[in-house]
GROMACS .gro file of N, CA and C in nm:
model
  348
    1MET      N    1   4.109   0.605   4.400
    1MET     CA    2   3.977   0.592   4.330
    1MET      C    3   3.876   0.594   4.436
    2ARG      N    4   3.758   0.665   4.397
    2ARG     CA    5   3.651   0.667   4.501
    2ARG      C    6   3.535   0.605   4.434
    3VAL      N    7   3.466   0.524   4.528
    3VAL     CA    8   3.352   0.445   4.486
    3VAL      C    9   3.234   0.497   4.569
    4LYS      N   10   3.124   0.542   4.495
    4LYS     CA   11   3.003   0.583   4.565
    4LYS      C   12   2.903   0.474   4.556
    5GLY      N   13   2.832   0.450   4.671
    5GLY     CA   14   2.741   0.334   4.673
    5GLY      C   15   2.591   0.378   4.668
    6SER      N   16   2.577   0.484   4.588
    6SER     CA   17   2.438   0.538   4.582
    6SER      C   18   2.335   0.434   4.521
    7SER      N   19   2.383   0.374   4.398
    7SER     CA   20   2.282   0.284   4.328
    7SER      C   21   2.248   0.162   4.410
    8ALA      N   22   2.357   0.108   4.471
    8ALA     CA   23   2.336  -0.017   4.548
    8ALA      C   24   2.253   0.008   4.673
    9SER      N   25   2.272   0.118   4.735
    9SER     CA   26   2.192   0.161   4.851
    9SER      C   27   2.051   0.188   4.817
   10ARG      N   28   2.028   0.251   4.701
   10ARG     CA   29   1.895   0.278   4.660
   10ARG      C   30   1.821   0.151   4.622
   11ASN      N   31   1.886   0.050   4.551
   11ASN     CA   32   1.831  -0.072   4.519
   11ASN      C   33   1.788  -0.146   4.638
   12LYS      N   34   1.884  -0.149   4.755
   12LYS     CA   35   1.845  -0.210   4.872
   12LYS      C   36   1.726  -0.144   4.944
   13GLN      N   37   1.723  -0.013   4.941
   13GLN     CA   38   1.605   0.052   5.001
   13GLN      C   39   1.477   0.019   4.925
   14LYS      N   40   1.487   0.019   4.788
   14LYS     CA   41   1.367  -0.006   4.717
   14LYS      C   42   1.307  -0.154   4.748
   15LYS      N   43   1.398  -0.237   4.764
   15LYS     CA   44   1.363  -0.375   4.782
   15LYS      C   45   1.288  -0.384   4.922
   16LEU      N   46   1.342  -0.318   5.026
   16LEU     CA   47   1.274  -0.312   5.143
   16LEU      C   48   1.148  -0.243   5.154
   17TYR      N   49   1.128  -0.129   5.076
   17TYR     CA   50   1.021  -0.052   5.073
   17TYR      C   51   0.897  -0.136   4.995
   18SER      N   52   0.939  -0.224   4.900
   18SER     CA   53   0.841  -0.300   4.829
   18SER      C   54   0.789  -0.409   4.930
   19ILE      N   55   0.869  -0.450   5.019
   19ILE     CA   56   0.831  -0.555   5.126
   19ILE      C   57   0.737  -0.489   5.225
   20THR      N   58   0.774  -0.368   5.267
   20THR     CA   59   0.691  -0.301   5.378
   20THR      C   60   0.582  -0.219   5.313
   21LYS      N   61   0.551  -0.228   5.185
   21LYS     CA   62   0.431  -0.155   5.124
   21LYS      C   63   0.309  -0.199   5.202
   22GLY      N   64   0.229  -0.102   5.241
   22GLY     CA   65   0.107  -0.131   5.315
   22GLY      C   66   0.120  -0.118   5.464
   23PHE      N   67   0.247  -0.108   5.512
   23PHE     CA   68   0.260  -0.075   5.665
   23PHE      C   69   0.214   0.056   5.689
   24TRP      N   70   0.190   0.082   5.809
   24TRP     CA   71   0.133   0.219   5.852
   24TRP      C   72   0.233   0.317   5.884
   25GLY      N   73   0.204   0.439   5.847
   25GLY     CA   74   0.291   0.550   5.888
   25GLY      C   75   0.427   0.546   5.826
   26ARG      N   76   0.525   0.587   5.908
   26ARG     CA   77   0.671   0.600   5.861
   26ARG      C   78   0.725   0.457   5.837
   27LYS      N   79   0.658   0.359   5.880
   27LYS     CA   80   0.721   0.218   5.873
   27LYS      C   81   0.729   0.169   5.728
   28LYS      N   82   0.664   0.246   5.644
   28LYS     CA   83   0.672   0.205   5.498
   28LYS      C   84   0.771   0.284   5.412
   29ASN      N   85   0.809   0.396   5.460
   29ASN     CA   86   0.884   0.486   5.371
   29ASN      C   87   1.015   0.547   5.441
   30VAL      N   88   1.040   0.519   5.573
   30VAL     CA   89   1.162   0.564   5.628
   30VAL      C   90   1.245   0.443   5.647
   31TYR      N   91   1.371   0.434   5.604
   31TYR     CA   92   1.444   0.320   5.588
   31TYR      C   93   1.470   0.252   5.736
   32ARG      N   94   1.499   0.322   5.832
   32ARG     CA   95   1.536   0.269   5.964
   32ARG      C   96   1.408   0.210   6.024
   33ARG      N   97   1.296   0.289   6.016
   33ARG     CA   98   1.167   0.246   6.065
   33ARG      C   99   1.122   0.116   5.991
   34ALA      N  100   1.138   0.117   5.861
   34ALA     CA  101   1.091   0.015   5.772
   34ALA      C  102   1.168  -0.114   5.810
   35ARG      N  103   1.295  -0.095   5.828
   35ARG     CA  104   1.373  -0.221   5.853
   35ARG      C  105   1.337  -0.290   6.001
   36GLU      N  106   1.310  -0.195   6.089
   36GLU     CA  107   1.264  -0.249   6.231
   36GLU      C  108   1.139  -0.315   6.219
   37ALA      N  109   1.034  -0.262   6.139
   37ALA     CA  110   0.909  -0.320   6.116
   37ALA      C  111   0.919  -0.448   6.049
   38TYR      N  112   1.007  -0.457   5.947
   38TYR     CA  113   1.019  -0.573   5.868
   38TYR      C  114   1.070  -0.687   5.953
   39LEU      N  115   1.177  -0.665   6.041
   39LEU     CA  116   1.237  -0.760   6.111
   39LEU      C  117   1.137  -0.810   6.232
   40HIS      N  118   1.053  -0.719   6.284
   40HIS     CA  119   0.949  -0.749   6.375
   40HIS      C  120   0.850  -0.851   6.316
   41ALA      N  121   0.814  -0.806   6.181
   41ALA     CA  122   0.710  -0.877   6.118
   41ALA      C  123   0.757  -1.033   6.091
   42LEU      N  124   0.886  -1.046   6.073
   42LEU     CA  125   0.950  -1.185   6.041
   42LEU      C  126   0.922  -1.267   6.155
   43SER      N  127   0.957  -1.208   6.280
   43SER     CA  128   0.933  -1.289   6.399
   43SER      C  129   0.789  -1.315   6.425
   44SER      N  130   0.707  -1.221   6.402
   44SER     CA  131   0.569  -1.243   6.418
   44SER      C  132   0.512  -1.348   6.327
   45ALA      N  133   0.566  -1.354   6.209
   45ALA     CA  134   0.516  -1.457   6.099
   45ALA      C  135   0.556  -1.596   6.152
   46PHE      N  136   0.669  -1.605   6.214
   46PHE     CA  137   0.706  -1.748   6.260
   46PHE      C  138   0.615  -1.801   6.360
   47SER      N  139   0.580  -1.715   6.461
   47SER     CA  140   0.492  -1.761   6.555
   47SER      C  141   0.351  -1.770   6.512
   48GLY      N  142   0.321  -1.681   6.412
   48GLY     CA  143   0.178  -1.688   6.348
   48GLY      C  144   0.146  -1.816   6.289
   49ARG      N  145   0.254  -1.875   6.224
   49ARG     CA  146   0.230  -2.001   6.151
   49ARG      C  147   0.188  -2.116   6.248
   50LYS      N  148   0.246  -2.097   6.371
   50LYS     CA  149   0.225  -2.202   6.477
   50LYS      C  150   0.077  -2.178   6.529
   51ILE      N  151   0.050  -2.047   6.558
   51ILE     CA  152  -0.083  -2.010   6.600
   51ILE      C  153  -0.191  -2.050   6.508
   52LYS      N  154  -0.171  -2.037   6.386
   52LYS     CA  155  -0.271  -2.075   6.291
   52LYS      C  156  -0.315  -2.216   6.287
   53LYS      N  157  -0.221  -2.300   6.319
   53LYS     CA  158  -0.246  -2.435   6.339
   53LYS      C  159  -0.334  -2.472   6.448
   54ARG      N  160  -0.303  -2.402   6.562
   54ARG     CA  161  -0.381  -2.424   6.679
   54ARG      C  162  -0.530  -2.365   6.653
   55ASP      N  163  -0.538  -2.253   6.589
   55ASP     CA  164  -0.667  -2.195   6.574
   55ASP      C  165  -0.764  -2.288   6.486
   56PHE      N  166  -0.702  -2.341   6.378
   56PHE     CA  167  -0.778  -2.439   6.282
   56PHE      C  168  -0.823  -2.550   6.369
   57ARG      N  169  -0.736  -2.617   6.450
   57ARG     CA  170  -0.774  -2.739   6.531
   57ARG      C  171  -0.892  -2.703   6.620
   58LYS      N  172  -0.882  -2.583   6.695
   58LYS     CA  173  -0.997  -2.540   6.774
   58LYS      C  174  -1.124  -2.521   6.700
   59MET      N  175  -1.122  -2.471   6.579
   59MET     CA  176  -1.240  -2.440   6.499
   59MET      C  177  -1.287  -2.584   6.466
   60TRP      N  178  -1.206  -2.674   6.417
   60TRP     CA  179  -1.264  -2.809   6.374
   60TRP      C  180  -1.336  -2.882   6.500
   61ILE      N  181  -1.275  -2.862   6.611
   61ILE     CA  182  -1.330  -2.928   6.735
   61ILE      C  183  -1.466  -2.860   6.763
   62VAL      N  184  -1.483  -2.730   6.747
   62VAL     CA  185  -1.614  -2.664   6.783
   62VAL      C  186  -1.713  -2.710   6.675
   63ARG      N  187  -1.691  -2.725   6.552
   63ARG     CA  188  -1.772  -2.778   6.454
   63ARG      C  189  -1.823  -2.914   6.481
   64ILE      N  190  -1.722  -3.000   6.509
   64ILE     CA  191  -1.758  -3.149   6.539
   64ILE      C  192  -1.842  -3.151   6.649
   65ASN      N  193  -1.808  -3.070   6.759
   65ASN     CA  194  -1.888  -3.076   6.887
   65ASN      C  195  -2.032  -3.034   6.863
   66ALA      N  196  -2.058  -2.922   6.777
   66ALA     CA  197  -2.194  -2.881   6.754
   66ALA      C  198  -2.267  -2.991   6.674
   67ALA      N  199  -2.211  -3.051   6.568
   67ALA     CA  200  -2.266  -3.153   6.493
   67ALA      C  201  -2.305  -3.271   6.583
   68ALA      N  202  -2.209  -3.308   6.670
   68ALA     CA  203  -2.228  -3.425   6.756
   68ALA      C  204  -2.346  -3.409   6.846
   69ARG      N  205  -2.340  -3.294   6.906
   69ARG     CA  206  -2.457  -3.266   7.011
   69ARG      C  207  -2.591  -3.261   6.927
   70ALA      N  208  -2.595  -3.219   6.795
   70ALA     CA  209  -2.711  -3.219   6.727
   70ALA      C  210  -2.761  -3.372   6.704
   71ASN      N  211  -2.667  -3.466   6.711
   71ASN     CA  212  -2.697  -3.603   6.697
   71ASN      C  213  -2.708  -3.667   6.838
   72GLY      N  214  -2.705  -3.591   6.945
   72GLY     CA  215  -2.726  -3.638   7.070
   72GLY      C  216  -2.603  -3.705   7.138
   73ILE      N  217  -2.486  -3.675   7.115
   73ILE     CA  218  -2.363  -3.726   7.176
   73ILE      C  219  -2.268  -3.614   7.197
   74SER      N  220  -2.185  -3.617   7.304
   74SER     CA  221  -2.086  -3.519   7.327
   74SER      C  222  -1.955  -3.538   7.237
   75TYR      N  223  -1.875  -3.440   7.232
   75TYR     CA  224  -1.754  -3.448   7.142
   75TYR      C  225  -1.664  -3.562   7.200
   76SER      N  226  -1.639  -3.556   7.332
   76SER     CA  227  -1.543  -3.647   7.389
   76SER      C  228  -1.600  -3.796   7.371
   77ALA      N  229  -1.734  -3.810   7.386
   77ALA     CA  230  -1.778  -3.948   7.369
   77ALA      C  231  -1.770  -3.990   7.224
   78LEU      N  232  -1.779  -3.901   7.128
   78LEU     CA  233  -1.767  -3.928   6.987
   78LEU      C  234  -1.636  -3.972   6.958
   79ILE      N  235  -1.536  -3.896   7.006
   79ILE     CA  236  -1.387  -3.933   6.975
   79ILE      C  237  -1.356  -4.066   7.041
   80ASN      N  238  -1.403  -4.087   7.165
   80ASN     CA  239  -1.374  -4.206   7.232
   80ASN      C  240  -1.445  -4.333   7.158
   81GLY      N  241  -1.563  -4.310   7.105
   81GLY     CA  242  -1.624  -4.409   7.026
   81GLY      C  243  -1.559  -4.439   6.893
   82LEU      N  244  -1.512  -4.338   6.834
   82LEU     CA  245  -1.440  -4.358   6.711
   82LEU      C  246  -1.311  -4.433   6.731
   83LYS      N  247  -1.242  -4.416   6.845
   83LYS     CA  248  -1.114  -4.486   6.871
   83LYS      C  249  -1.149  -4.632   6.890
   84LYS      N  250  -1.262  -4.663   6.966
   84LYS     CA  251  -1.293  -4.798   7.009
   84LYS      C  252  -1.343  -4.872   6.877
   85ALA      N  253  -1.406  -4.801   6.785
   85ALA     CA  254  -1.455  -4.861   6.664
   85ALA      C  255  -1.341  -4.866   6.553
   86ASN      N  256  -1.232  -4.829   6.591
   86ASN     CA  257  -1.116  -4.829   6.497
   86ASN      C  258  -1.144  -4.748   6.372
   87ILE      N  259  -1.207  -4.635   6.389
   87ILE     CA  260  -1.224  -4.549   6.275
   87ILE      C  261  -1.127  -4.428   6.289
   88THR      N  262  -1.033  -4.427   6.200
   88THR     CA  263  -0.926  -4.326   6.209
   88THR      C  264  -0.954  -4.210   6.101
   89MET      N  265  -1.025  -4.122   6.155
   89MET     CA  266  -1.047  -3.994   6.079
   89MET      C  267  -0.995  -3.868   6.149
   90ASN      N  268  -0.921  -3.789   6.085
   90ASN     CA  269  -0.873  -3.667   6.162
   90ASN      C  270  -0.984  -3.567   6.168
   91ARG      N  271  -0.958  -3.467   6.263
   91ARG     CA  272  -1.059  -3.364   6.293
   91ARG      C  273  -1.098  -3.282   6.177
   92LYS      N  274  -1.008  -3.259   6.078
   92LYS     CA  275  -1.027  -3.181   5.968
   92LYS      C  276  -1.129  -3.238   5.885
   93VAL      N  277  -1.119  -3.363   5.852
   93VAL     CA  278  -1.230  -3.440   5.770
   93VAL      C  279  -1.355  -3.452   5.850
   94LEU      N  280  -1.360  -3.469   5.973
   94LEU     CA  281  -1.477  -3.493   6.047
   94LEU      C  282  -1.558  -3.353   6.049
   95ALA      N  283  -1.482  -3.245   6.059
   95ALA     CA  284  -1.535  -3.110   6.063
   95ALA      C  285  -1.599  -3.077   5.922
   96ASP      N  286  -1.531  -3.124   5.817
   96ASP     CA  287  -1.580  -3.097   5.683
   96ASP      C  288  -1.708  -3.179   5.661
   97LEU      N  289  -1.711  -3.307   5.706
   97LEU     CA  290  -1.830  -3.379   5.698
   97LEU      C  291  -1.948  -3.323   5.770
   98ALA      N  292  -1.911  -3.276   5.893
   98ALA     CA  293  -2.014  -3.213   5.973
   98ALA      C  294  -2.077  -3.091   5.913
   99VAL      N  295  -2.005  -3.017   5.837
   99VAL     CA  296  -2.060  -2.896   5.780
   99VAL      C  297  -2.128  -2.925   5.636
  100ASN      N  298  -2.061  -3.010   5.557
  100ASN     CA  299  -2.109  -3.030   5.423
  100ASN      C  300  -2.191  -3.157   5.389
  101ASP      N  301  -2.170  -3.256   5.475
  101ASP     CA  302  -2.248  -3.386   5.452
  101ASP      C  303  -2.294  -3.442   5.584
  102MET      N  304  -2.404  -3.391   5.636
  102MET     CA  305  -2.452  -3.428   5.767
  102MET      C  306  -2.497  -3.575   5.760
  103PRO      N  307  -2.561  -3.624   5.663
  103PRO     CA  308  -2.600  -3.766   5.667
  103PRO      C  309  -2.482  -3.858   5.686
  104ALA      N  310  -2.380  -3.842   5.611
  104ALA     CA  311  -2.258  -3.924   5.639
  104ALA      C  312  -2.202  -3.915   5.777
  105PHE      N  313  -2.205  -3.784   5.828
  105PHE     CA  314  -2.157  -3.757   5.969
  105PHE      C  315  -2.244  -3.832   6.078
  106THR      N  316  -2.378  -3.838   6.044
  106THR     CA  317  -2.464  -3.915   6.132
  106THR      C  318  -2.436  -4.063   6.130
  107GLN      N  319  -2.400  -4.116   6.012
  107GLN     CA  320  -2.370  -4.258   6.010
  107GLN      C  321  -2.245  -4.285   6.097
  108ILE      N  322  -2.152  -4.197   6.088
  108ILE     CA  323  -2.023  -4.211   6.167
  108ILE      C  324  -2.053  -4.204   6.318
  109VAL      N  325  -2.148  -4.121   6.353
  109VAL     CA  326  -2.188  -4.097   6.493
  109VAL      C  327  -2.250  -4.229   6.542
  110GLU      N  328  -2.333  -4.291   6.454
  110GLU     CA  329  -2.403  -4.409   6.487
  110GLU      C  330  -2.306  -4.523   6.510
  111LYS      N  331  -2.203  -4.538   6.433
  111LYS     CA  332  -2.103  -4.642   6.447
  111LYS      C  333  -2.025  -4.616   6.577
  112ALA      N  334  -1.990  -4.491   6.608
  112ALA     CA  335  -1.915  -4.457   6.731
  112ALA      C  336  -2.002  -4.491   6.853
  113ARG      N  337  -2.132  -4.466   6.845
  113ARG     CA  338  -2.224  -4.490   6.952
  113ARG      C  339  -2.233  -4.647   6.982
  114ALA      N  340  -2.230  -4.725   6.863
  114ALA     CA  341  -2.248  -4.869   6.885
  114ALA      C  342  -2.131  -4.929   6.936
  115ALA      N  343  -1.999  -4.848   6.914
  115ALA     CA  344  -1.884  -4.917   6.982
  115ALA      C  345  -1.878  -4.878   7.135
  116LEU      N  346  -1.939  -4.786   7.168
  116LEU     CA  347  -1.943  -4.751   7.310
  116LEU      C  348  -2.036  -4.854   7.379
   0.00000   0.00000   0.00000
């Protein structure tokens, strides 16, 4: 008895092509190239998730520093003052306050300055 794997192979290929849809050139429609590109993208995605966390933290620090300097204090002095005043706010929340609620951020800066 002879078994031909055409339908299974085609289904496997279609699944891969749906994943690689949008890739450039042959990477989207030639099976061997698509599989290589897909495996490479998986490894990039793993490291990309780590890099995204770093990038967000950098962005928050830049925003906090800009708002702190507008209030006449440096970023490092602000963080030091917050620790001495026992104010535990993470950088994400501080950056959000700096952008969206400047009066509240100014009050936090005053408390940090008083603790120094």
